[in-house]
Structure formats: structure tokens, C-alpha cells
Amino acid sequence: MIPDDERADDAEGARGRRAYLGALGAAAASVAGCLGSGSDDPRDRGSDAPANGTDSGDETDGDEIDVDGLDDRHGIAFDRVLNAVDDLGLDPAGETAANEDLETALSTSGTLVTFPEGTYRFEDTVGLESERIGVLGLGGVAFVPDFGFSDLLFDGQGVTLDNVLVENVDIDIRAPATTTGIRLNCRNRFHVENVEYVGRGTNGSPGGTTSAFLLAIRAEDGRGVLRNVVAKKGSRIDGYEGGNGRIGVWVGWTNKGTVRIEGCDFREFGNNGVYGSRTPGQVEIVDSYFLNNNVCGPRIGGAGSYVENCTVEIDLDRYTGGAVDTTTEFNTRAIVVEQGIQRAGSPPIEAGAEIRGCTLRALSSPRSQSVVEQSPVARSLTVRDTEIRCDIDGTSAVRRGPVGSLPYRPDRGRPPLPHWTRLENVSVGGSAAGGVAVDLRLAPESRVTDCEITCRGADRDGVLLDLSPRSEVTGSSIRTDGHPIVVDADATATGDSLLCLGLETVLERFDEDGDAGGLTADPSLLRTLVRSDGRVCFGLGSAAFGDSSDPDSLRFGIDALDDGVPVGRFLNRS
């Protein structure tokens, strides 16, 4: 539903530069600069105020910046450092627009413009085409687009753009019908740090909403950093209809290098918090917080891309944007992974995405497909050292959706193997009833290793392996109200093991009193293929079906271990 970055870029560039539409009104209020958080937890930041006031005392505050030592900042070397007020004559009271003179100054390569405390008004986009250029707030700096502005604040792209710095500023979009974003498409490097969007972004016409950031590094060995960026009211969370909906960070097809997103806080976007899956480059998302983003919080692609040490929450009881219209395209997931075929005629994105060291919570939502979702065009995913809580009935903690093409984008076809999901040292809990906690379909060679899955919700299964042969569950504890493990298999695939179980794995069901216990069925229904290295592997053969009324479509629900030997029963799909 979301266009590739060229189409998104074209849509944004096609909108005319917005002229002055009236007095600044509410947007002209002076806003303190975003100079870092005084709290280690991004959730402690205020709901609609800058992350820090001018008296924050943070080491990045203007009083702490050595203005005589700015010729090299974050690895970007500058030839000249200009003061926005003293050298360029920009108005810190916000009465005269700053964009034209600023764009002229930044047209000379090697220029850094520093901004003293104040409010700087923008009535048009600042185009960036040079290299080694930047803007740096010295304390309490707000960039304020005009009322009704909905274009990019900074638009940087083209073969000459490289080594761009944006640091220590707030972007105030509190005026009605106002939104904006920053596009940086650089050869080798950009660095964005301590930037906060103050106010709620707006959604435009379908395909025309301005993302908060559009980022790309064109060189394969290049690297761009987005650090300590805050947007607590991205847009309307229910504004996705027709592929619309504001995105926090878009990293698309032109990115061939690495975009690193660290220490950021993205909430309440009507589209992905970070849309970083449709790029042949890498996206690293670390130490960040996501809350109540439609579609998902972070979305990543293939090898070299990961989400690490992040907290992602779905809790619509905490949504600050009013009533939610769920008749639109609405689906709140924590993390989405997709790779595979992204463009007709292009090679598939390599498998290898990872989620590690994260805390994922799905607490309340009127519609949530899963907490972690592998899309139909996903390949492989490893989730390790992660805690997942799901309280939303019928919602899976981890879901490997059926593999295939995207019906609304026929150029994105069925991805090549591998299609597995592997969980390592993952805990899954929560009160959700119904459905299955770990739902793996068409995912051969999946693994559940050293995990703890506890599902006390009524009729909730633990792990489903649907047409996923050669999979393993080892060293894990699975306790559920429903079946701890369910295997759905093709009866004609007699050559593959359906499942290999480690004998140390604990499989139990809760009784009516909430106590764990085993449900013993007929072990003669099991056909053991292999016993080796502490594993018991099972497969299907005609002898295993007995008198089943549906021999072509059977489920094997493992209920317990009896003296170290799995026991269970076959279940019809119905």
C-alpha cells in the first residue's frame, strides 16, 4: 500500500511550495530546543512539550557547545561556521521568514549555520544540494513552519549532497493543518541529533502525506545516523486509508548503505513508526521507544537489519488523539519484517533480519493481527533474548504469515527460501485468550529454543507448526490452557520429520484450577522417525493415521511428556 521511495519522493516534491497563509498564531510561540532527555526512559518525556527546556543543564545545551570548535562535528568537517543572526541576519523572533537566506548560505559547501536561542519562521522549503553543510541550535531553538504548511522543511537529495548535519532544534507543528518533514538522501553520511517534533502531524491526500524523515545513503559503505529524535504525536493513528498516513522514518529503495536509528521516540503515527523494510541497504534500530503506531512501530528488511534493545508498546487506552476509526485500514502491530521480492526485475532482499534484547507489549487495541509479524514476502527472522506480552484476545505474539505474493502489488512476488522463524531465549506471556501464541505457517526448519511460553488465557495454544516440517522445539517450557504444541501437516509428505522435540522440553496444560498438568492420549498414534542426541522426531505415515476420517489433513496436538516421552493425539482441522 505504500509507494516505493521514488514514488513517495515524487509525490512530496510535486506539491508546490506553500506560501505564507497568515499570521503565525499558535505556532509562533517560542519553543525550547530539544537538547536531549533528562530521563533515561523516553516514556518520561512530556506529552506536548519539548524534551527539555533551555535550563536543562544537559551537556548538549547551548552553554556547553564550544562555538570555536565546530569545524569538525560528528565526523563532518566544515570550512566556515556562520551565526544565523549575526552573520545571516535571520530573525530569532520569527517575524521574518528564514528559509531563503538560509538556503543561500547552505548552497556553499563546507558551511555550518549555528542558531542562537529563538523562534525561526519558515514559509518555504530549504533545498539542500551541497556537501559538508549543517544547521546547529545553540540552545532553545524552534523552527516554525507557517500555518497550513505541509511540505518538506529541508529537502536534500541529488548527486552533490553529502555529509549533512541537523542538530539541537525543535520543529513546531502545533498550528492547525501544519506538518513537515526532512529528506536527506546523501552519498556517504548524514547526522541528525536532538530533534523534536512538537505538535501532531497531519495527513494529506492519499500518497501525499509528508513523512517526518525520508533518509537514504547511496554508497554501500556509507552510514547515516538519526539519534535522540522525538515525535510523540506523529499524526492521526487511524489515517492510513489508501496507503496514506504519516510515517516517522521512511528508508526506501535508494538506500544502499546503513541507516542507524538510536535513542529515538516515535508515537502515534498513522503509518509505520520506522518503515525500513523496502531497501537493499541496512537499517539498525537500537535503544528506541515506540507507542501506538498504526501498521507497526519498527519495520525492517533483510541481512544486517535489526531491532535491538527497544521497547514497543500497543496500548490504545493511552492514545492521545481521541476516538479511533477502525473502519479504515487499521492494524496495530509491534514489529513487522519483510524481505523477498520488492521490485519486479530486482534481486530479492537477503534473508537475515533479527530482533534482540527487546520488550514488546500488546496491551489493548481494537484490531491487532500480531505482536511480531513476518509478512507474506518475508524470508527468515531470528528473535532472541526478548520479552513479549500479549493481552489482546486472538492475537499471536509471533506470527509467520502464509508465504506468497502481495495481491495488491503483483510485482512483489513469493520470496525465495528460507522462510523459517527462530526464537531463542524468548519469553511469551500475557492474558490473551484464543488463537495461538506462536503461529508459524509454511515455515520449514523453524526453531523454538530455550523459550518460556505461558498462556493462561482460555483455549489458547502455545506453538502452531502449520506445514512447517523439520522444525524443532528444544530446552523450552510451554504451558497453556489449550495445546502446548499443534502440528498441522500434509499427509503426503512422509519423508520429512514434522517435529523434533528435546526431551528436556516441558509441555503442560492448565486445569480448571490453574494448575499445570498433562493430558495423556494414545502414544500409539505417534510414529517415531529418529531418536538421537536427546531429541525425539516425529513424522507422518499411513500407519499413523489409524481410522481418521480426514487422512489428508491432520493435526498433531502434543499435550504432555510422560516419563520423557511425548504423548499426544491427532486432531482433524475441523
XYZ file of C-alpha atoms in Angstrom, residues 29-554:
526
model
C 5.065 30.596 20.450
C 8.676 30.201 21.409
C 9.652 26.597 21.940
C 12.641 25.370 23.874
C 15.254 23.393 21.951
C 15.318 19.614 22.002
C 18.660 19.144 23.685
C 18.419 15.591 24.954
C 16.301 13.944 27.584
C 16.813 14.336 31.272
C 15.432 10.820 31.742
C 16.846 7.515 30.631
C 13.333 6.354 29.754
C 11.822 8.129 26.745
C 8.342 7.446 28.084
C 9.001 10.005 30.831
C 9.014 12.857 28.328
C 6.122 15.313 28.410
C 3.096 14.852 26.163
C 3.283 18.056 24.109
C 6.262 19.979 25.356
C 9.871 19.920 24.178
C 12.071 17.212 25.592
C 13.984 19.797 27.588
C 13.764 23.460 28.489
C 16.539 25.937 27.935
C 17.704 25.442 31.509
C 18.076 21.702 31.154
C 21.742 21.682 32.041
C 22.222 18.877 29.522
C 25.731 18.656 28.125
C 24.411 19.482 24.664
C 22.797 22.734 25.856
C 23.959 25.878 24.092
C 26.080 26.965 27.070
C 28.126 23.791 26.719
C 28.810 23.980 22.959
C 32.242 25.329 22.110
C 31.381 27.560 19.159
C 35.095 27.905 18.415
C 35.479 24.165 17.906
C 32.714 23.373 15.454
C 34.838 22.939 12.345
C 34.516 19.165 12.821
C 31.315 17.803 14.351
C 30.283 14.139 14.311
C 32.939 13.491 11.705
C 31.740 16.226 9.327
C 34.427 18.826 8.567
C 33.266 22.414 7.991
C 35.237 25.219 6.368
C 33.210 28.059 7.920
C 30.830 28.492 10.855
C 28.211 31.239 10.470
C 25.876 32.662 13.097
C 22.288 32.757 11.820
C 21.575 36.106 13.480
C 24.905 37.946 13.433
C 26.157 36.751 10.036
C 22.977 35.999 8.102
C 20.590 38.477 9.697
C 17.911 35.875 10.417
C 15.133 36.925 12.766
C 15.051 34.992 16.086
C 11.627 36.496 16.854
C 10.001 34.700 13.951
C 8.538 37.718 12.186
C 10.643 37.400 9.029
C 10.980 34.044 7.256
C 14.402 32.426 7.467
C 14.273 29.893 4.634
C 15.534 31.958 1.673
C 18.666 33.340 3.323
C 19.390 30.015 4.996
C 19.166 28.167 1.687
C 21.583 30.662 0.120
C 24.098 30.181 2.933
C 23.902 26.394 2.709
C 24.451 26.438 -1.049
C 28.176 26.839 -0.336
C 29.864 23.562 0.576
C 31.584 23.377 3.951
C 29.102 25.700 5.733
C 27.689 25.193 9.227
C 24.997 27.659 10.376
C 24.525 27.977 14.140
C 21.250 29.289 15.577
C 21.102 31.273 18.835
C 18.051 30.793 21.038
C 14.866 31.875 19.327
C 11.960 31.062 17.021
C 12.724 30.952 13.301
C 9.842 31.058 10.837
C 9.760 29.082 7.571
C 7.355 29.817 4.724
C 9.008 27.527 2.164
C 11.289 24.528 1.825
C 15.049 24.872 2.247
C 16.659 22.965 -0.608
C 19.999 21.277 0.109
C 22.401 20.357 -2.695
C 25.924 20.844 -1.309
C 28.265 18.754 0.806
C 29.542 19.271 4.354
C 26.691 21.539 5.387
C 24.628 21.751 8.533
C 22.408 23.578 10.999
C 23.061 23.538 14.749
C 20.930 25.022 17.514
C 22.853 26.607 20.366
C 20.005 26.327 22.892
C 16.238 26.807 22.862
C 15.831 26.857 19.069
C 12.489 26.279 17.327
C 11.884 26.067 13.576
C 8.245 27.014 12.943
C 6.583 26.362 9.558
C 3.779 28.719 8.566
C 0.155 27.917 9.280
C -1.016 25.247 6.825
C 2.491 24.338 5.664
C 2.613 20.680 4.552
C 5.806 20.364 2.552
C 9.358 19.386 3.491
C 11.244 21.733 5.807
C 14.631 20.579 4.484
C 14.799 18.753 1.136
C 18.221 17.311 0.423
C 18.906 14.971 -2.466
C 20.923 14.767 -5.653
C 24.416 13.665 -6.647
C 26.139 16.617 -4.929
C 24.574 16.155 -1.477
C 26.731 14.589 1.222
C 27.771 14.966 4.869
C 24.756 16.856 6.261
C 24.204 17.793 9.922
C 20.926 18.763 11.623
C 21.245 19.086 15.407
C 19.639 20.592 18.518
C 16.394 22.055 17.171
C 12.671 21.672 17.741
C 10.245 21.655 14.819
C 6.980 23.223 15.964
C 3.945 21.961 14.015
C 1.273 22.871 16.547
C -0.505 25.280 14.212
C -3.638 23.721 12.646
C -3.251 21.880 9.347
C 0.533 22.079 9.605
C 3.052 19.320 9.126
C 6.524 18.938 7.668
C 9.495 16.630 7.346
C 13.179 16.352 6.483
C 14.581 14.463 3.483
C 18.294 13.601 3.404
C 19.473 11.447 0.503
C 23.259 11.558 0.827
C 26.165 9.763 -0.774
C 28.051 8.725 2.356
C 26.898 10.410 5.543
C 24.284 12.388 7.415
C 23.906 13.018 11.124
C 20.643 14.127 12.763
C 20.628 14.503 16.549
C 18.442 16.033 19.269
C 15.481 16.987 17.120
C 11.891 17.019 18.389
C 8.615 17.471 16.541
C 6.290 19.430 18.829
C 2.601 19.022 17.968
C 0.645 16.483 15.937
C 1.395 15.992 12.254
C -1.434 15.939 9.726
C -2.293 13.500 6.959
C -2.707 14.843 3.443
C -4.315 13.388 0.351
C -3.592 9.694 -0.413
C 0.081 9.274 -1.275
C 0.838 12.875 -0.338
C 1.458 12.879 3.396
C 4.845 14.256 4.419
C 6.895 11.802 6.463
C 8.832 13.142 9.439
C 12.064 11.847 7.881
C 12.986 10.373 4.491
C 16.512 9.022 4.708
C 18.933 7.258 2.366
C 22.646 6.579 1.981
C 23.550 5.799 -1.610
C 27.029 4.306 -1.048
C 27.079 0.708 0.173
C 29.774 1.515 2.754
C 28.123 4.802 3.810
C 26.382 5.403 7.128
C 23.750 7.847 8.330
C 22.703 8.366 11.966
C 19.390 9.534 13.427
C 19.884 9.960 17.176
C 17.714 11.217 20.050
C 14.829 12.232 17.819
C 11.361 12.611 19.370
C 7.904 12.699 17.778
C 5.233 11.930 20.364
C 2.170 12.800 18.261
C 3.017 11.615 14.799
C -0.401 12.069 13.201
C -3.866 10.506 13.398
C -3.295 6.848 14.121
C -6.335 5.912 12.001
C -5.220 7.913 8.968
C -3.729 5.115 6.867
C -6.585 4.576 4.417
C -5.418 4.232 0.805
C -1.768 3.943 1.816
C -1.839 7.370 3.390
C -0.837 8.001 6.975
C 2.269 9.809 8.144
C 5.468 7.774 8.554
C 8.053 8.502 11.218
C 11.105 7.430 9.187
C 10.996 6.182 5.588
C 14.089 4.360 4.270
C 13.431 3.205 0.722
C 14.946 1.712 -2.372
C 17.592 4.387 -2.997
C 19.274 3.472 0.305
C 22.173 1.089 -0.354
C 24.145 1.822 2.811
C 23.315 1.742 6.536
C 20.832 3.964 8.361
C 21.161 3.779 12.135
C 18.282 4.953 14.353
C 19.169 5.157 18.033
C 17.683 6.586 21.201
C 14.552 7.772 19.385
C 10.901 8.039 20.449
C 8.168 7.603 17.804
C 4.492 7.507 18.787
C 1.053 7.669 17.223
C 1.951 7.680 13.542
C -0.839 6.719 11.147
C 1.677 4.569 9.299
C 4.865 2.774 10.358
C 6.959 4.417 13.045
C 10.045 3.377 11.060
C 9.416 1.985 7.566
C 12.793 0.426 6.822
C 11.941 -2.844 5.088
C 11.882 -1.929 1.410
C 15.539 -1.121 0.996
C 18.502 -3.179 -0.198
C 20.590 -1.427 2.468
C 20.584 -1.981 6.212
C 18.521 -0.363 8.958
C 19.688 -0.595 12.574
C 17.141 0.418 15.222
C 18.536 0.490 18.764
C 17.630 1.801 22.236
C 14.382 3.351 20.990
C 10.758 3.539 22.086
C 7.587 3.110 20.003
C 3.985 3.504 21.150
C 0.662 3.094 19.304
C 1.802 3.357 15.708
C -0.622 2.066 13.095
C 0.724 -0.751 10.890
C 3.672 -1.163 13.287
C 6.435 0.551 15.228
C 9.677 -0.501 13.522
C 9.568 -2.390 10.196
C 12.791 -3.949 8.914
C 14.046 -5.976 5.988
C 16.942 -8.355 5.471
C 20.519 -9.216 6.380
C 22.215 -6.606 8.540
C 18.923 -5.052 9.667
C 17.812 -5.438 13.264
C 15.795 -4.047 16.173
C 17.826 -4.121 19.388
C 17.152 -3.065 22.984
C 13.917 -1.341 22.037
C 10.562 -1.140 23.799
C 7.498 -1.300 21.553
C 4.024 -0.937 23.047
C 0.468 -1.218 21.763
C -1.911 0.296 24.292
C -4.778 2.237 22.742
C -6.040 3.112 26.218
C -3.126 5.581 26.253
C -3.760 7.048 22.784
C -3.974 10.845 22.982
C -5.637 11.531 19.611
C -9.270 10.883 20.505
C -11.667 8.229 19.209
C -10.214 5.763 16.697
C -11.993 4.984 13.426
C -11.404 1.271 12.900
C -13.421 1.191 9.657
C -10.268 2.448 7.914
C -7.176 0.311 7.347
C -6.203 -0.183 10.953
C -3.845 -2.798 12.357
C -1.540 -2.181 15.301
C 1.469 -4.497 15.406
C 4.723 -4.026 17.271
C 7.297 -5.109 14.651
C 6.935 -6.217 11.035
C 9.588 -7.988 8.960
C 9.589 -8.360 5.192
C 12.291 -9.083 2.632
C 11.975 -11.028 -0.581
C 10.864 -9.553 -3.883
C 10.317 -5.813 -3.526
C 10.534 -4.786 -7.205
C 9.932 -6.642 -10.427
C 13.245 -7.453 -12.060
C 15.313 -6.726 -8.941
C 17.091 -9.367 -6.841
C 15.345 -10.329 -3.615
C 16.433 -8.678 -0.402
C 18.623 -11.082 1.544
C 17.224 -13.018 4.474
C 18.564 -12.461 7.953
C 16.569 -9.902 9.978
C 16.905 -10.031 13.769
C 15.019 -8.798 16.839
C 17.102 -8.973 20.001
C 17.002 -7.770 23.572
C 13.583 -6.096 23.151
C 10.476 -5.665 25.296
C 7.233 -5.916 23.312
C 3.825 -5.322 24.899
C 0.417 -5.581 23.243
C -1.975 -4.471 25.981
C -5.075 -3.054 24.272
C -6.221 -2.447 20.696
C -9.471 -2.816 18.761
C -7.530 -4.574 15.983
C -4.096 -6.159 16.189
C -3.012 -9.002 13.911
C 0.102 -9.943 15.881
C 2.852 -8.539 18.042
C 5.705 -9.668 15.753
C 4.649 -10.239 12.151
C 6.510 -11.774 9.210
C 4.691 -10.590 6.104
C 3.898 -12.850 3.114
C 7.078 -11.605 1.421
C 9.284 -12.186 4.482
C 12.078 -14.716 4.412
C 13.817 -15.534 7.716
C 13.671 -13.981 11.181
C 15.550 -14.601 14.411
C 14.080 -13.313 17.703
C 16.355 -13.694 20.707
C 16.592 -12.551 24.329
C 13.230 -10.813 24.060
C 10.152 -10.491 26.295
C 6.723 -10.477 24.661
C 3.450 -9.830 26.477
C 0.121 -10.110 24.708
C -3.192 -9.301 26.414
C -5.254 -8.911 23.221
C -7.519 -11.911 22.633
C -6.846 -13.903 19.488
C -3.614 -12.023 18.735
C -0.402 -14.007 18.269
C 2.797 -12.957 19.969
C 4.783 -14.126 16.923
C 3.240 -14.871 13.539
C 4.825 -16.185 10.362
C 2.036 -15.442 7.895
C 1.442 -17.681 4.878
C 4.214 -17.082 2.347
C 3.220 -15.613 -1.015
C 2.952 -12.533 -3.190
C 1.187 -9.344 -2.192
C -2.162 -9.305 -4.034
C -2.224 -5.508 -4.218
C 1.377 -5.408 -5.523
C 1.887 -8.224 -8.047
C 5.490 -7.120 -8.637
C 6.251 -8.256 -5.089
C 6.119 -11.980 -5.592
C 6.695 -15.042 -3.468
C 10.077 -14.746 -1.737
C 12.752 -17.425 -2.108
C 13.745 -19.672 0.785
C 14.483 -19.651 3.679
C 11.115 -18.964 5.320
C 11.832 -20.017 8.876
C 11.294 -18.297 12.235
C 13.672 -18.971 15.122
C 13.057 -17.991 18.727
C 15.963 -18.153 21.163
C 15.567 -17.342 24.872
C 12.229 -15.636 24.278
C 9.550 -15.339 26.962
C 5.918 -15.105 25.877
C 3.166 -14.317 28.361
C 0.040 -12.282 28.868
C -3.677 -12.858 29.372
C -4.777 -13.229 25.728
C -7.381 -15.933 25.111
C -7.946 -17.895 21.931
C -5.693 -18.331 18.952
C -2.072 -19.360 19.313
C 0.910 -17.611 20.864
C 3.484 -18.607 18.238
C 1.802 -19.106 14.862
C 4.200 -20.431 12.198
C 2.805 -21.284 8.771
C 4.783 -22.531 5.792
C 7.913 -22.054 7.871
C 10.078 -25.172 7.464
C 13.134 -25.572 9.698
C 11.829 -23.217 12.372
C 13.209 -23.428 15.909
C 11.928 -22.694 19.412
C 14.982 -22.920 21.665
C 15.272 -22.214 25.415
C 11.994 -20.296 25.461
C 9.294 -19.917 28.093
C 5.757 -19.679 26.735
C 2.950 -19.337 29.290
C -0.596 -18.871 28.010
C -3.242 -18.905 30.726
C -5.940 -17.415 28.505
C -8.828 -19.746 27.671
C -8.401 -22.022 24.643
C -5.029 -20.583 23.664
C -2.460 -22.884 22.078
C 1.268 -22.461 22.524
C 3.059 -23.185 19.225
C 1.450 -23.993 15.860
C 3.614 -25.502 13.136
C 1.458 -25.477 10.012
C 3.129 -27.163 7.016
C 6.468 -26.429 8.663
C 8.444 -29.705 8.581
C 11.926 -30.245 10.015
C 11.198 -27.856 12.878
C 12.466 -28.242 16.443
C 11.370 -27.344 19.968
C 14.194 -27.817 22.485
C 15.018 -26.686 26.006
C 11.722 -24.872 26.339
C 8.767 -24.696 28.709
C 5.311 -24.389 27.127
C 2.291 -24.199 29.430
C -1.123 -23.393 28.008
C -4.846 -23.690 28.506
C -5.032 -25.186 25.009
C -2.492 -27.448 23.328
C 1.139 -26.615 24.067
C 2.137 -27.651 20.519
C -0.006 -28.251 17.460
C 1.419 -29.603 14.207
C -0.602 -29.275 11.021
C 0.808 -31.442 8.254
C 0.390 -32.582 4.685
C -0.265 -36.309 4.895
C 1.581 -36.929 1.627
C 4.869 -35.525 2.966
C 6.030 -38.782 4.537
C 9.748 -38.171 4.027
C 10.079 -35.217 6.396
C 10.061 -35.157 10.163
C 7.221 -32.957 11.353
C 8.820 -32.018 14.614
C 11.870 -32.811 16.716
C 11.380 -32.384 20.451
C 14.135 -32.049 23.015
C 13.399 -34.471 25.836
C 14.060 -31.694 28.368
C 11.213 -29.621 26.949
C 8.279 -29.221 29.369
C 4.798 -29.335 27.825
C 1.863 -28.852 30.170
C -1.758 -27.762 30.218
C -3.541 -25.793 32.933
C -6.560 -27.397 34.539
C -9.651 -25.587 35.809
C -7.817 -24.661 38.996
C -4.955 -23.122 37.058
C -2.556 -25.939 37.891
C -0.273 -27.355 35.219
C -0.692 -30.996 34.305
C -0.509 -33.432 31.443
C -3.282 -34.699 29.227
C -2.346 -38.199 28.160
C -3.544 -39.524 24.837
C -2.768 -42.636 22.831
C 1.008 -42.774 22.174
C 0.431 -45.465 19.536
C -0.697 -42.676 17.196
C 2.874 -41.379 17.070
C 5.338 -42.623 14.516
C 8.899 -42.084 15.694
C 11.368 -41.376 12.903
C 14.595 -40.603 14.744
C 15.884 -40.831 18.279
C 19.288 -39.193 18.678
C 21.129 -36.528 20.677
C 18.375 -36.075 23.218
C 15.697 -35.472 20.587
C 12.624 -37.369 19.534
C 11.479 -36.687 15.977
C 8.081 -37.475 14.544
C 6.718 -37.804 11.047
C 3.611 -38.964 9.243
C 2.961 -42.250 7.539
C -0.148 -44.202 6.652
C 0.204 -46.324 9.767
C -0.002 -43.253 11.921
C -3.457 -42.175 10.835
C -5.489 -45.105 12.106
C -9.159 -44.618 11.299
C -9.065 -40.840 10.833
C -11.952 -39.528 8.767
C -9.696 -36.912 7.156
C -6.373 -38.583 6.342
C -5.200 -35.729 4.090
C -5.384 -33.022 6.707
C -4.455 -33.885 10.262
